[in-house]
Amino acid sequence: MRALAQFVMRGPLQAGGVAAVTTAIPLLFWIGAAVIGLVILRLGISQGLNIGLWALLPALGWSWFGQDPTALVTLLQVMLMASILRTTLSWEKALLAGSFLGIVTGMMLPLLYPDLLNDLVQTGVRFYEEYNAEVANSLGDRLETVIRQTMNASMAGTYLVIGVCMTMLARSWQAGLYNPGGFRTEFHSLRLSPAIAVICVITMVAGPVLGLNSMLLGWAGGLPLFVAGLALVHGVVGRRNLSGQWLVLFYMALVLLGPSLMILLVVLAFVDSWLDIRRRIKKPSGPAE
């Protein structure tokens, strides 16, 4: 990946070519988005937008002719978050902007891609009716509505997660080429302010009150807190000079425990926004075992 980043930064022709080709090839769109993010972070928003047009064309092609908005939405997510990060140097604001675009995406998907969503919903309805009849019967007439909201939120949330990951990949490329260790330090110190943490929590629970998709708002409000929770874990491991095996064990637990550990991370991130847990942890006086 470092070699690819070096090649991309040789000039606009290389960057635009890689972005266009990878966006046009199925399942490689994420590379094109990360390339555009790198250009924005290193060379500026104007240059990034110019190169972004190269990737925007195949992304629009997939979106319009292939009825698959994944590449387009991911590209827009990365361009927005990278631009915010370039301007403000704040991951907090970048994540908040990404969440806002995630909500907008979730609201626009049923309007722009009704056939795609309808096909997914009908597939989900048939699955529950055939393989999970108890749930289907308990939901009754609400089954299709629940599945539609779930599918809508899952699509928008997945795009948001990919966008955040690709923005981080672009930032790590930039640090690896021009500021070794910079992304590690930046990520370890990522922490939401109390006001933003409260806004995220309100967003997560405001769905029923506002009459909006609760799952969509849960994705949008929960992701910044979840990322901050991951940063807290990495920061504590780094501050205590613990070995990387602790992080391996943590991510294994995250896979095995799933939602339970995710909720715990969200809660810890909210608490950390007020208490700054990392600042309260003393660095070890001697080398790590």
mmCIF file with all atom_site columns, C-alpha atoms in Angstrom, residues 64-196:
data_model
loop_
_atom_site.group_PDB
_atom_site.id
_atom_site.type_symbol
_atom_site.label_atom_id
_atom_site.label_alt_id
_atom_site.label_comp_id
_atom_site.label_asym_id
_atom_site.label_entity_id
_atom_site.label_seq_id
_atom_site.pdbx_PDB_ins_code
_atom_site.Cartn_x
_atom_site.Cartn_y
_atom_site.Cartn_z
_atom_site.occupancy
_atom_site.B_iso_or_equiv
_atom_site.pdbx_formal_charge
_atom_site.auth_seq_id
_atom_site.auth_comp_id
_atom_site.auth_asym_id
_atom_site.auth_atom_id
_atom_site.pdbx_PDB_model_num
ATOM 1   C CA . TRP A 1 64  ? -26.739 5.233   -12.662 1.00 0.00 ? 64  TRP A CA 1
ATOM 2   C CA . PHE A 1 65  ? -26.346 2.230   -14.948 1.00 0.00 ? 65  PHE A CA 1
ATOM 3   C CA . GLY A 1 66  ? -25.507 -0.421  -12.367 1.00 0.00 ? 66  GLY A CA 1
ATOM 4   C CA . GLN A 1 67  ? -27.930 0.854   -9.727  1.00 0.00 ? 67  GLN A CA 1
ATOM 5   C CA . ASP A 1 68  ? -25.158 0.503   -7.140  1.00 0.00 ? 68  ASP A CA 1
ATOM 6   C CA . PRO A 1 69  ? -24.440 3.735   -5.220  1.00 0.00 ? 69  PRO A CA 1
ATOM 7   C CA . THR A 1 70  ? -21.668 2.215   -3.064  1.00 0.00 ? 70  THR A CA 1
ATOM 8   C CA . ALA A 1 71  ? -18.697 3.706   -4.930  1.00 0.00 ? 71  ALA A CA 1
ATOM 9   C CA . LEU A 1 72  ? -20.341 7.123   -5.324  1.00 0.00 ? 72  LEU A CA 1
ATOM 10  C CA . VAL A 1 73  ? -21.453 7.474   -1.703  1.00 0.00 ? 73  VAL A CA 1
ATOM 11  C CA . THR A 1 74  ? -18.110 6.222   -0.365  1.00 0.00 ? 74  THR A CA 1
ATOM 12  C CA . LEU A 1 75  ? -16.249 8.687   -2.567  1.00 0.00 ? 75  LEU A CA 1
ATOM 13  C CA . LEU A 1 76  ? -18.422 11.576  -1.388  1.00 0.00 ? 76  LEU A CA 1
ATOM 14  C CA . GLN A 1 77  ? -17.976 10.502  2.233   1.00 0.00 ? 77  GLN A CA 1
ATOM 15  C CA . VAL A 1 78  ? -14.200 10.429  1.946   1.00 0.00 ? 78  VAL A CA 1
ATOM 16  C CA . MET A 1 79  ? -14.029 13.726  0.065   1.00 0.00 ? 79  MET A CA 1
ATOM 17  C CA . LEU A 1 80  ? -16.142 15.427  2.727   1.00 0.00 ? 80  LEU A CA 1
ATOM 18  C CA . MET A 1 81  ? -14.318 14.001  5.744   1.00 0.00 ? 81  MET A CA 1
ATOM 19  C CA . ALA A 1 82  ? -10.861 14.513  4.224   1.00 0.00 ? 82  ALA A CA 1
ATOM 20  C CA . SER A 1 83  ? -11.735 18.125  3.385   1.00 0.00 ? 83  SER A CA 1
ATOM 21  C CA . ILE A 1 84  ? -12.979 18.772  6.926   1.00 0.00 ? 84  ILE A CA 1
ATOM 22  C CA . LEU A 1 85  ? -9.886  17.098  8.368   1.00 0.00 ? 85  LEU A CA 1
ATOM 23  C CA . ARG A 1 86  ? -7.612  19.096  6.075   1.00 0.00 ? 86  ARG A CA 1
ATOM 24  C CA . THR A 1 87  ? -9.301  22.379  7.054   1.00 0.00 ? 87  THR A CA 1
ATOM 25  C CA . THR A 1 88  ? -9.813  21.864  10.790  1.00 0.00 ? 88  THR A CA 1
ATOM 26  C CA . LEU A 1 89  ? -7.292  19.136  11.731  1.00 0.00 ? 89  LEU A CA 1
ATOM 27  C CA . SER A 1 90  ? -10.125 17.693  13.837  1.00 0.00 ? 90  SER A CA 1
ATOM 28  C CA . TRP A 1 91  ? -11.227 14.071  13.599  1.00 0.00 ? 91  TRP A CA 1
ATOM 29  C CA . GLU A 1 92  ? -14.191 14.984  15.759  1.00 0.00 ? 92  GLU A CA 1
ATOM 30  C CA . LYS A 1 93  ? -15.543 17.402  13.167  1.00 0.00 ? 93  LYS A CA 1
ATOM 31  C CA . ALA A 1 94  ? -14.695 15.053  10.311  1.00 0.00 ? 94  ALA A CA 1
ATOM 32  C CA . LEU A 1 95  ? -16.623 12.190  11.933  1.00 0.00 ? 95  LEU A CA 1
ATOM 33  C CA . LEU A 1 96  ? -19.547 14.475  12.678  1.00 0.00 ? 96  LEU A CA 1
ATOM 34  C CA . ALA A 1 97  ? -19.656 15.603  9.038   1.00 0.00 ? 97  ALA A CA 1
ATOM 35  C CA . GLY A 1 98  ? -19.537 11.993  7.894   1.00 0.00 ? 98  GLY A CA 1
ATOM 36  C CA . SER A 1 99  ? -22.440 11.100  10.182  1.00 0.00 ? 99  SER A CA 1
ATOM 37  C CA . PHE A 1 100 ? -24.489 13.995  8.840   1.00 0.00 ? 100 PHE A CA 1
ATOM 38  C CA . LEU A 1 101 ? -23.877 12.828  5.276   1.00 0.00 ? 101 LEU A CA 1
ATOM 39  C CA . GLY A 1 102 ? -24.785 9.316   6.402   1.00 0.00 ? 102 GLY A CA 1
ATOM 40  C CA . ILE A 1 103 ? -28.195 10.559  7.574   1.00 0.00 ? 103 ILE A CA 1
ATOM 41  C CA . VAL A 1 104 ? -28.716 12.413  4.302   1.00 0.00 ? 104 VAL A CA 1
ATOM 42  C CA . THR A 1 105 ? -27.727 9.277   2.390   1.00 0.00 ? 105 THR A CA 1
ATOM 43  C CA . GLY A 1 106 ? -30.225 7.184   4.331   1.00 0.00 ? 106 GLY A CA 1
ATOM 44  C CA . MET A 1 107 ? -32.987 9.676   3.559   1.00 0.00 ? 107 MET A CA 1
ATOM 45  C CA . MET A 1 108 ? -32.130 9.838   -0.151  1.00 0.00 ? 108 MET A CA 1
ATOM 46  C CA . LEU A 1 109 ? -31.709 6.114   -0.865  1.00 0.00 ? 109 LEU A CA 1
ATOM 47  C CA . PRO A 1 110 ? -35.478 5.328   -0.919  1.00 0.00 ? 110 PRO A CA 1
ATOM 48  C CA . LEU A 1 111 ? -36.029 8.267   -3.277  1.00 0.00 ? 111 LEU A CA 1
ATOM 49  C CA . LEU A 1 112 ? -33.150 7.602   -5.686  1.00 0.00 ? 112 LEU A CA 1
ATOM 50  C CA . TYR A 1 113 ? -33.025 3.797   -5.584  1.00 0.00 ? 113 TYR A CA 1
ATOM 51  C CA . PRO A 1 114 ? -36.536 2.563   -4.805  1.00 0.00 ? 114 PRO A CA 1
ATOM 52  C CA . ASP A 1 115 ? -36.203 -0.569  -6.968  1.00 0.00 ? 115 ASP A CA 1
ATOM 53  C CA . LEU A 1 116 ? -32.952 -1.607  -5.290  1.00 0.00 ? 116 LEU A CA 1
ATOM 54  C CA . LEU A 1 117 ? -34.429 -1.141  -1.840  1.00 0.00 ? 117 LEU A CA 1
ATOM 55  C CA . ASN A 1 118 ? -37.680 -2.888  -2.795  1.00 0.00 ? 118 ASN A CA 1
ATOM 56  C CA . ASP A 1 119 ? -35.772 -5.933  -4.060  1.00 0.00 ? 119 ASP A CA 1
ATOM 57  C CA . LEU A 1 120 ? -33.790 -6.138  -0.816  1.00 0.00 ? 120 LEU A CA 1
ATOM 58  C CA . VAL A 1 121 ? -36.935 -5.738  1.271   1.00 0.00 ? 121 VAL A CA 1
ATOM 59  C CA . GLN A 1 122 ? -38.823 -8.453  -0.598  1.00 0.00 ? 122 GLN A CA 1
ATOM 60  C CA . THR A 1 123 ? -35.848 -10.790 -0.213  1.00 0.00 ? 123 THR A CA 1
ATOM 61  C CA . GLY A 1 124 ? -35.807 -10.072 3.517   1.00 0.00 ? 124 GLY A CA 1
ATOM 62  C CA . VAL A 1 125 ? -39.563 -10.643 3.848   1.00 0.00 ? 125 VAL A CA 1
ATOM 63  C CA . ARG A 1 126 ? -39.348 -14.000 2.063   1.00 0.00 ? 126 ARG A CA 1
ATOM 64  C CA . PHE A 1 127 ? -36.413 -15.040 4.245   1.00 0.00 ? 127 PHE A CA 1
ATOM 65  C CA . TYR A 1 128 ? -38.264 -14.339 7.487   1.00 0.00 ? 128 TYR A CA 1
ATOM 66  C CA . GLU A 1 129 ? -41.474 -15.929 6.261   1.00 0.00 ? 129 GLU A CA 1
ATOM 67  C CA . GLU A 1 130 ? -39.664 -19.108 5.259   1.00 0.00 ? 130 GLU A CA 1
ATOM 68  C CA . TYR A 1 131 ? -36.939 -19.469 7.882   1.00 0.00 ? 131 TYR A CA 1
ATOM 69  C CA . ASN A 1 132 ? -38.052 -17.391 10.865  1.00 0.00 ? 132 ASN A CA 1
ATOM 70  C CA . ALA A 1 133 ? -41.823 -17.592 10.884  1.00 0.00 ? 133 ALA A CA 1
ATOM 71  C CA . GLU A 1 134 ? -42.082 -16.743 14.583  1.00 0.00 ? 134 GLU A CA 1
ATOM 72  C CA . VAL A 1 135 ? -40.555 -13.306 14.076  1.00 0.00 ? 135 VAL A CA 1
ATOM 73  C CA . ALA A 1 136 ? -42.630 -12.739 10.942  1.00 0.00 ? 136 ALA A CA 1
ATOM 74  C CA . ASN A 1 137 ? -45.840 -13.609 12.766  1.00 0.00 ? 137 ASN A CA 1
ATOM 75  C CA . SER A 1 138 ? -44.969 -11.452 15.782  1.00 0.00 ? 138 SER A CA 1
ATOM 76  C CA . LEU A 1 139 ? -44.352 -8.426  13.575  1.00 0.00 ? 139 LEU A CA 1
ATOM 77  C CA . GLY A 1 140 ? -47.375 -9.064  11.376  1.00 0.00 ? 140 GLY A CA 1
ATOM 78  C CA . ASP A 1 141 ? -48.103 -6.138  9.075   1.00 0.00 ? 141 ASP A CA 1
ATOM 79  C CA . ARG A 1 142 ? -45.047 -4.297  10.427  1.00 0.00 ? 142 ARG A CA 1
ATOM 80  C CA . LEU A 1 143 ? -42.629 -6.878  9.017   1.00 0.00 ? 143 LEU A CA 1
ATOM 81  C CA . GLU A 1 144 ? -42.039 -5.079  5.713   1.00 0.00 ? 144 GLU A CA 1
ATOM 82  C CA . THR A 1 145 ? -41.677 -1.684  7.414   1.00 0.00 ? 145 THR A CA 1
ATOM 83  C CA . VAL A 1 146 ? -39.132 -3.011  9.908   1.00 0.00 ? 146 VAL A CA 1
ATOM 84  C CA . ILE A 1 147 ? -37.120 -4.743  7.195   1.00 0.00 ? 147 ILE A CA 1
ATOM 85  C CA . ARG A 1 148 ? -37.218 -1.637  5.003   1.00 0.00 ? 148 ARG A CA 1
ATOM 86  C CA . GLN A 1 149 ? -35.892 0.553   7.815   1.00 0.00 ? 149 GLN A CA 1
ATOM 87  C CA . THR A 1 150 ? -33.257 -2.034  8.643   1.00 0.00 ? 150 THR A CA 1
ATOM 88  C CA . MET A 1 151 ? -32.069 -2.355  5.050   1.00 0.00 ? 151 MET A CA 1
ATOM 89  C CA . ASN A 1 152 ? -32.034 1.403   4.563   1.00 0.00 ? 152 ASN A CA 1
ATOM 90  C CA . ALA A 1 153 ? -30.077 2.011   7.755   1.00 0.00 ? 153 ALA A CA 1
ATOM 91  C CA . SER A 1 154 ? -27.680 -0.853  7.062   1.00 0.00 ? 154 SER A CA 1
ATOM 92  C CA . MET A 1 155 ? -26.832 0.443   3.600   1.00 0.00 ? 155 MET A CA 1
ATOM 93  C CA . ALA A 1 156 ? -26.264 4.030   4.732   1.00 0.00 ? 156 ALA A CA 1
ATOM 94  C CA . GLY A 1 157 ? -24.396 2.847   7.821   1.00 0.00 ? 157 GLY A CA 1
ATOM 95  C CA . THR A 1 158 ? -22.142 0.550   5.808   1.00 0.00 ? 158 THR A CA 1
ATOM 96  C CA . TYR A 1 159 ? -21.263 3.368   3.434   1.00 0.00 ? 159 TYR A CA 1
ATOM 97  C CA . LEU A 1 160 ? -20.437 5.549   6.435   1.00 0.00 ? 160 LEU A CA 1
ATOM 98  C CA . VAL A 1 161 ? -18.189 2.894   7.979   1.00 0.00 ? 161 VAL A CA 1
ATOM 99  C CA . ILE A 1 162 ? -16.326 2.363   4.701   1.00 0.00 ? 162 ILE A CA 1
ATOM 100 C CA . GLY A 1 163 ? -15.950 6.131   4.288   1.00 0.00 ? 163 GLY A CA 1
ATOM 101 C CA . VAL A 1 164 ? -14.451 6.504   7.771   1.00 0.00 ? 164 VAL A CA 1
ATOM 102 C CA . CYS A 1 165 ? -12.082 3.586   7.212   1.00 0.00 ? 165 CYS A CA 1
ATOM 103 C CA . MET A 1 166 ? -10.896 4.945   3.860   1.00 0.00 ? 166 MET A CA 1
ATOM 104 C CA . THR A 1 167 ? -10.357 8.414   5.294   1.00 0.00 ? 167 THR A CA 1
ATOM 105 C CA . MET A 1 168 ? -8.223  6.843   8.002   1.00 0.00 ? 168 MET A CA 1
ATOM 106 C CA . LEU A 1 169 ? -6.344  4.827   5.390   1.00 0.00 ? 169 LEU A CA 1
ATOM 107 C CA . ALA A 1 170 ? -5.651  8.019   3.437   1.00 0.00 ? 170 ALA A CA 1
ATOM 108 C CA . ARG A 1 171 ? -4.445  9.728   6.624   1.00 0.00 ? 171 ARG A CA 1
ATOM 109 C CA . SER A 1 172 ? -2.169  6.799   7.438   1.00 0.00 ? 172 SER A CA 1
ATOM 110 C CA . TRP A 1 173 ? -0.734  6.927   3.905   1.00 0.00 ? 173 TRP A CA 1
ATOM 111 C CA . GLN A 1 174 ? -0.045  10.630  4.325   1.00 0.00 ? 174 GLN A CA 1
ATOM 112 C CA . ALA A 1 175 ? 1.645   10.061  7.666   1.00 0.00 ? 175 ALA A CA 1
ATOM 113 C CA . GLY A 1 176 ? 3.661   7.129   6.366   1.00 0.00 ? 176 GLY A CA 1
ATOM 114 C CA . LEU A 1 177 ? 5.028   9.201   3.479   1.00 0.00 ? 177 LEU A CA 1
ATOM 115 C CA . TYR A 1 178 ? 5.522   12.582  5.133   1.00 0.00 ? 178 TYR A CA 1
ATOM 116 C CA . ASN A 1 179 ? 5.119   12.248  8.913   1.00 0.00 ? 179 ASN A CA 1
ATOM 117 C CA . PRO A 1 180 ? 5.982   8.746   10.177  1.00 0.00 ? 180 PRO A CA 1
ATOM 118 C CA . GLY A 1 181 ? 4.122   7.940   13.366  1.00 0.00 ? 181 GLY A CA 1
ATOM 119 C CA . GLY A 1 182 ? 1.853   10.947  13.016  1.00 0.00 ? 182 GLY A CA 1
ATOM 120 C CA . PHE A 1 183 ? -1.347  9.014   12.412  1.00 0.00 ? 183 PHE A CA 1
ATOM 121 C CA . ARG A 1 184 ? -0.679  6.740   15.387  1.00 0.00 ? 184 ARG A CA 1
ATOM 122 C CA . THR A 1 185 ? -0.256  9.730   17.680  1.00 0.00 ? 185 THR A CA 1
ATOM 123 C CA . GLU A 1 186 ? -3.307  11.431  16.178  1.00 0.00 ? 186 GLU A CA 1
ATOM 124 C CA . PHE A 1 187 ? -5.525  8.365   16.552  1.00 0.00 ? 187 PHE A CA 1
ATOM 125 C CA . HIS A 1 188 ? -4.355  7.612   20.090  1.00 0.00 ? 188 HIS A CA 1
ATOM 126 C CA . SER A 1 189 ? -5.394  11.099  21.171  1.00 0.00 ? 189 SER A CA 1
ATOM 127 C CA . LEU A 1 190 ? -8.782  11.086  19.399  1.00 0.00 ? 190 LEU A CA 1
ATOM 128 C CA . ARG A 1 191 ? -11.440 12.050  21.926  1.00 0.00 ? 191 ARG A CA 1
ATOM 129 C CA . LEU A 1 192 ? -14.864 13.630  21.525  1.00 0.00 ? 192 LEU A CA 1
ATOM 130 C CA . SER A 1 193 ? -15.692 16.822  23.368  1.00 0.00 ? 193 SER A CA 1
ATOM 131 C CA . PRO A 1 194 ? -18.533 16.587  25.916  1.00 0.00 ? 194 PRO A CA 1
ATOM 132 C CA . ALA A 1 195 ? -20.861 18.680  23.727  1.00 0.00 ? 195 ALA A CA 1
ATOM 133 C CA . ILE A 1 196 ? -20.329 16.484  20.657  1.00 0.00 ? 196 ILE A CA 1
#
